[in-house]
Coordinates of C-alpha atoms in Angstrom, one line a residue:
Chain A
X1 CA 76.5 -102.0 -274.6
X2 CA 79.7 -103.7 -273.3
X3 CA 78.4 -106.9 -272.0
X4 CA 80.2 -108.6 -269.2
X5 CA 81.7 -112.1 -269.6
X6 CA 83.9 -114.5 -268.0
X7 CA 86.0 -116.7 -270.1
X8 CA 88.7 -119.4 -269.6
X9 CA 92.2 -118.4 -271.0
X10 CA 94.1 -121.5 -269.9
X11 CA 94.0 -124.1 -267.2
X12 CA 93.2 -122.3 -264.0
X13 CA 93.2 -118.8 -265.7
X14 CA 90.2 -116.8 -266.4
X15 CA 89.4 -113.4 -267.9
X16 CA 86.7 -111.2 -266.7
X17 CA 85.8 -108.7 -269.3
X18 CA 83.2 -106.0 -270.2
X19 CA 81.3 -103.6 -268.0
X20 CA 80.7 -104.6 -264.3
X21 CA 77.7 -103.0 -262.9
X22 CA 74.7 -103.8 -260.8
X23 CA 73.0 -105.8 -263.6
X24 CA 76.0 -107.6 -265.1
X25 CA 77.5 -108.9 -261.8
X26 CA 74.2 -110.7 -261.1
X27 CA 74.7 -112.5 -264.4
X28 CA 78.3 -113.3 -263.9
X29 CA 78.2 -114.3 -260.2
X30 CA 76.8 -117.8 -260.5
X31 CA 79.6 -118.8 -262.9
X32 CA 82.4 -117.1 -260.8
X33 CA 80.9 -118.5 -257.6
X34 CA 81.0 -122.1 -259.2
X35 CA 84.7 -121.6 -260.1
X36 CA 86.0 -120.5 -256.8
X37 CA 83.9 -123.0 -254.9
X38 CA 85.8 -125.8 -256.6
X39 CA 89.0 -124.9 -254.7
X40 CA 92.4 -125.2 -256.1
X41 CA 94.2 -122.2 -257.8
X42 CA 92.6 -119.7 -259.9
X43 CA 93.9 -116.5 -261.5
X44 CA 91.4 -114.0 -262.6
X45 CA 92.5 -111.3 -265.0
X46 CA 90.5 -108.1 -265.1
X47 CA 92.4 -106.7 -268.2
X48 CA 89.3 -106.7 -270.2
X49 CA 87.0 -104.8 -267.8
X50 CA 86.0 -101.6 -269.5
X51 CA 84.0 -100.1 -266.8
X52 CA 83.2 -100.8 -263.1
X53 CA 81.7 -99.5 -260.0
X54 CA 81.0 -100.8 -256.5
X55 CA 79.1 -103.6 -257.9
X56 CA 82.3 -104.9 -259.5
X57 CA 84.2 -104.5 -256.2
X58 CA 81.5 -106.4 -254.4
X59 CA 81.7 -109.2 -256.9
X60 CA 85.3 -109.6 -256.2
X61 CA 84.9 -109.4 -252.4
X62 CA 82.1 -112.1 -252.6
X63 CA 84.5 -114.3 -254.8
X64 CA 87.3 -113.8 -252.2
X65 CA 85.0 -114.8 -249.5
X66 CA 83.9 -118.0 -251.2
X67 CA 87.4 -118.8 -252.2
X68 CA 88.6 -118.4 -248.6
X69 CA 86.0 -120.9 -247.4
X70 CA 86.5 -123.4 -250.2
X71 CA 90.3 -123.4 -250.0
X72 CA 90.6 -121.8 -253.4
X73 CA 93.9 -119.9 -254.0
X74 CA 92.4 -116.9 -255.7
X75 CA 94.6 -114.4 -257.5
X76 CA 93.3 -111.3 -259.2
X77 CA 95.5 -109.6 -261.8
X78 CA 95.4 -106.4 -264.1
X79 CA 93.0 -104.6 -261.7
X80 CA 91.8 -101.5 -263.4
X81 CA 92.8 -98.1 -261.9
X82 CA 89.1 -97.2 -261.1
X83 CA 88.8 -100.5 -259.1
X84 CA 91.9 -99.7 -257.1
X85 CA 90.7 -96.2 -256.5
X86 CA 87.3 -97.5 -255.4
X87 CA 88.9 -100.0 -253.2
X88 CA 90.9 -97.3 -251.5
X89 CA 87.8 -95.2 -251.2
X90 CA 86.0 -98.1 -249.5
X91 CA 89.0 -98.9 -247.3
X92 CA 89.4 -102.3 -248.9
X93 CA 93.1 -101.9 -249.6
X94 CA 93.8 -105.0 -247.4
X95 CA 91.7 -107.1 -249.7
X96 CA 93.5 -105.9 -252.8
X97 CA 96.8 -106.6 -251.2
X98 CA 95.7 -110.2 -250.3
X99 CA 94.5 -111.1 -253.8
X100 CA 96.6 -108.9 -256.2
Chain B
X1 CA 87.7 -93.6 -230.9
X2 CA 90.1 -91.9 -233.3
X3 CA 92.0 -88.7 -232.3
X4 CA 93.7 -86.0 -234.3
X5 CA 97.3 -85.0 -233.2
X6 CA 98.0 -81.4 -234.4
X7 CA 101.3 -79.5 -233.9
X8 CA 100.4 -75.9 -234.5
X9 CA 102.1 -72.8 -235.4
X10 CA 102.7 -73.0 -239.1
X11 CA 101.0 -70.7 -241.7
X12 CA 98.8 -72.8 -244.0
X13 CA 99.7 -72.5 -247.7
X14 CA 98.3 -74.2 -250.6
X15 CA 95.2 -75.4 -252.6
X16 CA 92.4 -77.4 -251.2
X17 CA 89.5 -79.0 -253.1
X18 CA 86.0 -78.6 -251.6
X19 CA 83.8 -81.7 -251.5
X20 CA 80.0 -81.8 -252.3
X21 CA 77.8 -80.6 -249.5
X22 CA 76.4 -83.2 -247.2
X23 CA 73.4 -81.1 -246.5
X24 CA 72.6 -81.0 -250.2
X25 CA 73.5 -84.6 -251.0
X26 CA 71.3 -86.2 -248.2
X27 CA 68.0 -84.5 -249.6
X28 CA 69.0 -85.3 -253.2
X29 CA 69.6 -88.9 -252.3
X30 CA 66.1 -88.9 -250.8
X31 CA 64.7 -87.2 -253.8
X32 CA 66.0 -90.1 -255.9
X33 CA 63.0 -92.1 -254.3
X34 CA 60.7 -90.1 -256.6
X35 CA 62.3 -91.0 -259.9
X36 CA 60.9 -94.0 -261.9
X37 CA 64.1 -94.2 -263.7
X38 CA 67.8 -94.5 -262.7
X39 CA 69.6 -91.4 -261.8
X40 CA 73.3 -90.6 -261.4
X41 CA 74.3 -88.1 -258.6
X42 CA 77.8 -86.8 -258.7
X43 CA 80.1 -84.9 -256.3
X44 CA 78.8 -86.9 -253.3
X45 CA 81.0 -86.5 -250.3
X46 CA 82.3 -89.7 -248.7
X47 CA 80.9 -89.3 -245.3
X48 CA 79.3 -91.7 -242.9
X49 CA 75.8 -90.1 -243.1
X50 CA 75.9 -90.6 -246.9
X51 CA 76.6 -94.4 -246.5
X52 CA 73.9 -94.5 -243.8
X53 CA 71.4 -93.0 -246.3
X54 CA 72.5 -95.4 -249.0
X55 CA 71.9 -98.3 -246.6
X56 CA 68.6 -96.8 -245.8
X57 CA 67.6 -96.7 -249.5
X58 CA 69.0 -100.1 -250.2
X59 CA 66.8 -101.8 -247.4
X60 CA 63.8 -100.3 -249.3
X61 CA 64.8 -102.2 -252.4
X62 CA 66.8 -99.4 -254.1
X63 CA 69.8 -100.5 -256.0
X64 CA 72.8 -98.3 -255.6
X65 CA 76.3 -98.4 -257.0
X66 CA 79.3 -96.1 -256.4
X67 CA 82.1 -95.5 -258.7
X68 CA 85.6 -94.3 -257.9
X69 CA 84.6 -90.7 -258.2
X70 CA 81.9 -91.1 -255.7
X71 CA 79.2 -90.8 -258.3
X72 CA 76.2 -92.7 -257.0
X73 CA 73.9 -94.4 -259.4
X74 CA 70.5 -94.8 -257.9
X75 CA 67.7 -97.2 -259.4
X76 CA 64.4 -97.3 -257.5
X77 CA 62.5 -99.4 -260.0
X78 CA 62.4 -102.3 -257.4
X79 CA 61.4 -100.0 -254.4
X80 CA 59.1 -102.2 -252.4
X81 CA 59.6 -101.3 -248.8
X82 CA 58.7 -97.8 -247.8
X83 CA 60.1 -98.2 -244.4
X84 CA 62.8 -96.4 -242.5
X85 CA 63.8 -98.4 -239.4
X86 CA 64.8 -96.9 -236.0
X87 CA 68.1 -98.5 -236.1
X88 CA 69.2 -96.3 -239.0
X89 CA 67.1 -93.2 -238.3
X90 CA 68.5 -92.9 -234.8
X91 CA 72.0 -92.4 -236.1
X92 CA 70.9 -89.7 -238.5
X93 CA 68.1 -87.2 -238.0
X94 CA 68.2 -86.3 -241.7
X95 CA 66.5 -89.8 -242.3
X96 CA 63.1 -87.9 -241.9
X97 CA 63.8 -86.6 -245.5
X98 CA 62.6 -89.9 -246.9
X99 CA 59.0 -89.4 -245.5
X100 CA 57.8 -86.9 -248.2
X101 CA 59.3 -88.8 -251.2
X102 CA 58.1 -92.1 -250.0
X103 CA 54.6 -91.0 -249.3
X104 CA 54.4 -89.2 -252.7
X105 CA 55.9 -92.1 -254.6
X106 CA 54.4 -95.2 -252.8
X107 CA 51.3 -93.7 -251.1
X108 CA 52.6 -94.9 -247.8
X109 CA 55.7 -94.4 -245.6
X110 CA 56.6 -95.9 -242.2
X111 CA 59.5 -93.7 -240.8
X112 CA 60.9 -93.9 -237.4
X113 CA 60.9 -90.8 -235.3
X114 CA 64.4 -89.5 -235.0
X115 CA 66.2 -90.3 -231.7
X116 CA 65.6 -87.9 -228.9
X117 CA 62.8 -86.1 -230.8
X118 CA 59.5 -86.7 -229.1
X119 CA 56.4 -86.0 -231.2
X120 CA 54.9 -82.7 -230.2
X121 CA 58.3 -81.1 -230.5
X122 CA 59.3 -79.2 -233.6
X123 CA 60.3 -79.5 -236.3
X124 CA 59.1 -83.1 -237.0
X125 CA 55.7 -81.9 -235.9
X126 CA 55.8 -79.3 -238.7
X127 CA 56.5 -81.9 -241.4
X128 CA 53.5 -84.1 -240.1
X129 CA 51.2 -81.1 -240.0
X130 CA 51.9 -79.9 -243.4
X131 CA 51.6 -83.3 -244.9
X132 CA 48.2 -83.7 -243.3
X133 CA 47.2 -80.5 -244.8
X134 CA 48.2 -82.0 -248.2
X135 CA 45.7 -84.8 -247.5
X136 CA 47.7 -87.4 -245.8
X137 CA 46.5 -89.6 -243.0
X138 CA 49.3 -89.7 -240.3
X139 CA 49.5 -91.5 -237.0
X140 CA 52.4 -92.0 -234.8
X141 CA 52.5 -95.4 -233.3
X142 CA 55.3 -97.3 -231.5
X143 CA 58.0 -94.6 -232.4
X144 CA 56.9 -94.6 -236.1
X145 CA 55.4 -92.0 -238.2
X146 CA 52.8 -94.0 -240.3
X147 CA 51.7 -91.8 -243.3
X148 CA 49.1 -92.9 -245.9
X149 CA 47.8 -90.9 -248.9
X150 CA 46.3 -92.1 -252.2
X151 CA 47.8 -89.0 -253.7
X152 CA 48.7 -85.8 -252.0
X153 CA 47.0 -82.6 -253.0
X154 CA 48.6 -79.2 -253.6
X155 CA 47.7 -76.6 -250.9
X156 CA 49.1 -73.4 -249.5
X157 CA 51.4 -74.2 -246.6
X158 CA 52.4 -71.4 -244.2
X159 CA 55.5 -72.6 -242.1
X160 CA 55.4 -71.2 -238.6
X161 CA 59.1 -71.5 -238.4
X162 CA 61.8 -71.5 -241.0
X163 CA 63.1 -75.0 -241.4
X164 CA 65.4 -76.3 -244.1
X165 CA 64.5 -80.0 -243.7
X166 CA 60.8 -79.2 -243.5
X167 CA 61.0 -77.2 -246.6
X168 CA 62.9 -79.9 -248.5
X169 CA 60.5 -82.6 -247.3
X170 CA 57.4 -80.7 -248.3
X171 CA 58.8 -79.6 -251.6
X172 CA 59.7 -83.3 -252.5
X173 CA 56.2 -84.5 -251.5
X174 CA 54.7 -81.7 -253.5
X175 CA 56.4 -82.6 -256.8
X176 CA 53.9 -85.5 -257.4
X177 CA 50.8 -83.9 -255.7
X178 CA 47.7 -83.0 -257.6
X179 CA 47.6 -79.3 -258.2
X180 CA 49.9 -76.6 -257.0
X181 CA 51.5 -76.2 -253.6
X182 CA 52.8 -73.0 -252.2
X183 CA 55.2 -73.1 -249.4
X184 CA 55.4 -69.8 -247.5
X185 CA 58.1 -68.8 -245.2
X186 CA 60.3 -71.4 -246.8
X187 CA 64.0 -71.9 -245.9
X188 CA 66.2 -70.0 -248.5
X189 CA 69.4 -72.0 -247.9
X190 CA 71.6 -72.9 -251.1
X191 CA 70.8 -76.6 -250.2
X192 CA 67.2 -76.0 -250.8
X193 CA 68.0 -74.5 -254.1
X194 CA 70.2 -77.3 -255.0
X195 CA 67.5 -79.7 -254.3
X196 CA 64.9 -77.8 -256.3
X197 CA 67.4 -77.7 -259.2
X198 CA 67.8 -81.4 -259.1
X199 CA 64.0 -82.1 -258.9
X200 CA 63.5 -79.8 -261.8
X201 CA 66.1 -81.7 -263.9
X202 CA 63.9 -84.8 -263.0
X203 CA 60.9 -83.0 -264.5
X204 CA 59.4 -81.3 -261.5
X205 CA 57.9 -77.7 -261.8
X206 CA 59.4 -75.7 -258.9
X207 CA 59.9 -72.0 -258.9
X208 CA 60.9 -69.6 -256.2
X209 CA 63.5 -71.8 -254.4
X210 CA 66.0 -69.5 -252.8
X211 CA 63.1 -67.2 -251.7
X212 CA 60.6 -67.4 -248.9
X213 CA 57.8 -68.4 -251.2
X214 CA 58.3 -71.6 -253.2
X215 CA 55.7 -72.9 -255.8
X216 CA 55.5 -76.4 -256.8
X217 CA 53.3 -77.5 -259.6
X218 CA 52.5 -81.1 -259.3
X219 CA 53.4 -83.7 -262.1
X220 CA 52.4 -87.2 -262.8
X221 CA 55.9 -88.7 -262.6
X222 CA 59.5 -87.8 -262.3
X223 CA 62.3 -89.3 -264.5
X224 CA 66.0 -90.0 -264.1
X225 CA 68.7 -87.4 -264.3
X226 CA 72.4 -86.8 -263.9
X227 CA 73.0 -84.1 -261.3
X228 CA 76.1 -83.0 -259.4
X229 CA 75.7 -81.9 -255.8
X230 CA 76.8 -78.4 -255.0
X231 CA 80.1 -77.7 -253.1
X232 CA 80.0 -77.5 -249.3
X233 CA 79.8 -73.9 -248.3
X234 CA 80.7 -74.6 -244.6
X235 CA 83.8 -76.7 -245.6
X236 CA 84.8 -73.8 -247.9
X237 CA 84.4 -71.3 -245.0
X238 CA 86.3 -73.6 -242.6
X239 CA 89.3 -73.8 -244.8
X240 CA 89.3 -70.2 -245.5
X241 CA 89.2 -69.5 -241.7
X242 CA 92.1 -71.9 -241.5
X243 CA 94.1 -69.8 -243.7
X244 CA 93.2 -66.6 -241.9
X245 CA 93.8 -67.9 -238.3
X246 CA 97.2 -69.1 -239.4
X247 CA 98.2 -66.0 -241.1
X248 CA 98.5 -68.1 -244.3
X249 CA 97.7 -68.1 -248.0
X250 CA 94.9 -70.6 -248.9
X251 CA 93.0 -71.2 -252.2
X252 CA 89.8 -73.3 -252.0
X253 CA 88.8 -74.6 -255.3
X254 CA 85.7 -76.3 -256.8
X255 CA 83.5 -74.3 -254.6
X256 CA 80.7 -71.8 -255.1
X257 CA 81.7 -68.3 -253.6
X258 CA 78.1 -67.0 -254.4
X259 CA 76.9 -69.0 -251.3
X260 CA 79.3 -67.4 -249.0
X261 CA 78.8 -63.6 -249.2
X262 CA 78.4 -63.1 -245.4
X263 CA 81.4 -65.3 -244.5
X264 CA 83.6 -63.6 -247.1
X265 CA 82.6 -60.2 -245.8
X266 CA 83.6 -61.1 -242.3
X267 CA 86.9 -62.5 -243.5
X268 CA 87.7 -59.2 -245.2
X269 CA 86.8 -57.4 -242.0
X270 CA 89.3 -59.7 -240.2
X271 CA 92.0 -58.5 -242.6
X272 CA 92.0 -61.2 -245.3
X273 CA 92.9 -60.2 -248.9
X274 CA 90.5 -62.2 -251.1
X275 CA 90.5 -63.1 -254.8
X276 CA 87.1 -64.5 -255.6
X277 CA 86.7 -66.4 -258.9
X278 CA 83.7 -68.2 -260.4
X279 CA 84.6 -71.6 -258.6
X280 CA 87.4 -70.5 -256.2
X281 CA 88.4 -68.3 -253.3
X282 CA 92.0 -67.4 -252.7
X283 CA 92.8 -65.8 -249.3
X284 CA 96.0 -64.2 -248.3
X285 CA 96.8 -62.9 -244.8
X286 CA 100.2 -61.8 -245.7
X287 CA 101.4 -63.2 -242.4
X288 CA 99.2 -60.8 -240.3
X289 CA 97.3 -61.6 -237.3
X290 CA 93.6 -61.5 -237.9
X291 CA 91.5 -58.6 -236.6
X292 CA 88.6 -59.5 -234.3
X293 CA 85.1 -59.3 -235.8
X294 CA 81.6 -59.2 -234.5
X295 CA 79.3 -62.0 -235.8
X296 CA 75.6 -62.4 -235.6
X297 CA 74.2 -65.7 -236.9
X298 CA 70.9 -65.9 -238.7
X299 CA 69.3 -67.9 -241.5
X300 CA 70.7 -67.6 -245.0
X301 CA 71.7 -65.3 -246.6
X302 CA 73.0 -63.9 -243.2
X303 CA 76.0 -65.4 -241.4
X304 CA 75.6 -69.2 -241.0
X305 CA 75.3 -70.6 -237.5
X306 CA 77.5 -73.5 -238.9
X307 CA 80.5 -71.1 -239.1
X308 CA 80.1 -69.5 -235.7
X309 CA 82.4 -71.9 -233.9
X310 CA 85.2 -71.4 -236.5
X311 CA 84.9 -67.6 -236.1
X312 CA 85.0 -68.0 -232.3
X313 CA 88.4 -69.8 -232.8
X314 CA 89.5 -67.0 -235.2
X315 CA 88.6 -64.3 -232.6
X316 CA 90.4 -66.2 -229.9
X317 CA 93.7 -65.3 -231.6
X318 CA 92.7 -62.0 -233.2
X319 CA 93.7 -58.5 -232.5
X320 CA 91.0 -56.9 -230.4
X321 CA 87.7 -57.9 -228.9
X322 CA 85.1 -59.6 -231.1
X323 CA 81.5 -60.8 -230.2
X324 CA 79.8 -63.8 -231.5
X325 CA 76.0 -63.8 -231.1
X326 CA 74.2 -67.1 -231.8
X327 CA 70.6 -66.5 -232.6
X328 CA 69.7 -69.8 -234.5
X329 CA 70.4 -72.5 -231.9
X330 CA 70.5 -72.6 -228.1
X331 CA 73.5 -74.0 -226.3
X332 CA 75.8 -73.9 -229.2
X333 CA 78.9 -72.7 -227.4
X334 CA 80.1 -76.0 -226.2
X335 CA 83.4 -75.3 -227.9
X336 CA 84.1 -72.3 -225.8
X337 CA 85.0 -74.3 -222.6
X338 CA 87.5 -76.3 -224.7
X339 CA 89.0 -73.3 -226.4
X340 CA 89.5 -71.7 -222.9
X341 CA 91.5 -74.8 -222.0
X342 CA 93.8 -73.8 -224.7
X343 CA 94.2 -70.3 -223.3
X344 CA 91.4 -68.4 -225.2
X345 CA 89.9 -65.5 -223.2
X346 CA 86.2 -65.9 -224.0
X347 CA 83.3 -64.7 -221.7
X348 CA 79.9 -66.1 -222.3
X349 CA 76.8 -63.7 -221.7
X350 CA 73.6 -65.4 -222.7
X351 CA 73.8 -66.2 -226.4
X352 CA 76.9 -64.1 -226.9
X353 CA 80.5 -65.0 -226.6
X354 CA 82.8 -62.0 -226.0
X355 CA 86.4 -63.0 -227.3
X356 CA 89.4 -61.0 -226.3
X357 CA 92.2 -62.1 -228.6
X358 CA 95.4 -63.5 -227.3
X359 CA 98.6 -63.6 -229.1
X360 CA 98.8 -67.4 -229.1
X361 CA 96.9 -70.4 -227.8
X362 CA 98.6 -73.3 -226.0
X363 CA 98.2 -76.9 -227.0
X364 CA 96.0 -79.1 -224.8
X365 CA 93.9 -82.3 -224.9
X366 CA 90.5 -81.2 -225.9
X367 CA 87.3 -83.1 -226.8
X368 CA 85.0 -82.5 -229.8
X369 CA 81.4 -82.1 -228.7
X370 CA 79.6 -81.6 -232.0
X371 CA 80.6 -81.2 -235.8
X372 CA 81.3 -77.5 -235.9
X373 CA 82.7 -77.3 -232.4
X374 CA 85.2 -80.0 -233.4
X375 CA 86.2 -77.9 -236.5
X376 CA 86.9 -75.0 -234.3
X377 CA 89.1 -77.0 -232.0
X378 CA 91.1 -78.3 -235.0
X379 CA 91.5 -74.7 -236.2
X380 CA 92.7 -73.7 -232.7
X381 CA 95.1 -76.6 -232.8
X382 CA 96.6 -75.4 -236.0
X383 CA 97.7 -72.1 -234.4
X384 CA 98.5 -73.4 -230.8
X385 CA 102.0 -73.8 -229.5
X386 CA 102.7 -77.5 -229.0
X387 CA 100.7 -80.7 -229.7
X388 CA 97.0 -80.5 -229.5
X389 CA 95.0 -83.7 -229.2
X390 CA 91.4 -83.6 -230.3
X391 CA 89.4 -86.5 -229.0
X392 CA 86.0 -87.8 -230.2
X393 CA 86.7 -86.7 -233.8
X394 CA 83.8 -88.9 -235.1
X395 CA 81.9 -85.6 -234.9
X396 CA 84.3 -83.9 -237.3
X397 CA 84.2 -86.9 -239.5
X398 CA 80.5 -86.4 -240.0
X399 CA 81.0 -83.3 -241.9
X400 CA 84.6 -83.1 -243.3
X401 CA 85.8 -85.6 -245.7
X402 CA 89.4 -86.5 -245.1
X403 CA 90.0 -83.6 -243.0
X404 CA 93.6 -84.6 -242.0
X405 CA 94.7 -85.1 -245.6
X406 CA 93.3 -81.8 -246.6
X407 CA 95.0 -79.9 -243.9
X408 CA 98.2 -81.9 -244.5
X409 CA 98.0 -80.7 -248.1
X410 CA 98.1 -77.2 -246.8
X411 CA 101.2 -77.9 -244.8
X412 CA 99.6 -78.5 -241.4
X413 CA 101.2 -81.0 -239.1
X414 CA 98.3 -83.3 -238.4
X415 CA 97.7 -86.9 -238.1
X416 CA 95.0 -89.3 -237.1
X417 CA 95.5 -91.9 -234.4
X418 CA 93.1 -94.7 -234.5
X419 CA 91.4 -95.4 -231.2

């Protein structure tokens, strides 16, 4: 199983990797929530995400929501094609345009 | 409210992919309540009733995720609230489909009566009567059906009317009953067969689906599965009629032509040349005007009532006089008045619409009144001279995924204007 992880790459730069599903986003969320709640600037790369579904999209939407409220400038990079398709399907293109 | 603006007059040409059938997907999503393991359901159409059903299941404690191909993973292991609230049920009558699975799986179910359907009227009454015959204690209190049963028992159920939803609900309930249930006078629709196939892939023992007598041998538990919902036969038929009405050449793919015999027969009668493959139908009118046909609706495998409005539109511009007789539902000619506003010559006599074809329709602002009526107005707009505005298209959105994109892919001049 391709376990999900959230690791720091550099100052203000983090990498989300592995499979984002219903079970793994629950494990990842407290760490991601803590990061965006701190404020400042945060770049989150999704280059290492191997598989995702609506749970992964919801994780990002929640992170964006907390970031907006805490004054965090969240930028998400390397969005997987499946995530982009899902965002379009869910009519969340506006959100993607905001953070990507 | 969104509107569709259609500039008609152009023959439709091209390929269109058919989505999964909503009427199969809804009961299959309800059936997932019976599984003790996660299941993956593919080819789910992206429609509002689907998301409403997902919300309904989610409120019960079911975990649902969707991927970019609209495959839905359903995990009911944390199901703890066998309750379907009015606020969701009122928006979708098919919510009653959770009654049988919840009762079978949890031993209890509190399901709101669908809006506008008082107890004592069919067919909800039939669901309740049959579940009582299977040993359930059911009361109706404050607008809710409250059903309790330690474990349902298999019995012989003779349905006094053919009902698709009733057959599906009872078939699901019977999968976990003690002993064998026999449903007589069952609905034969392909959506019932699709549900039975899905349940069998979960470990159920159902035979006879697709006939009027379905036998269900109860089992202790059902497991997870991967299952793809069947293609939508009414969407298939609608795009074929679009090809025929416009004198065009349309190929519908990822469909199941075997579910459409009666419709294909009528399209041939209307002058269409058809090439029928395993998962596609190609229609070519060679630029000809369709010939008027006589249609008589009846339960499957006869001509489906859900294709009646589309053929009324077809007859409106056909050569000759065709009659459309509706025997399944009363008051299902609401599209006729709107088609008349576009210049159609249709006379209503009881449950029959007599259509004298005219060479062309004229664009007009029209209003959708129900799902299939809306589809007929879109079809009429595609062949009308000028710009047709179809209002209240939330009806059409309930049954047709991305309708404007699909028609645009066939060369139609159509666009959505947000309301």
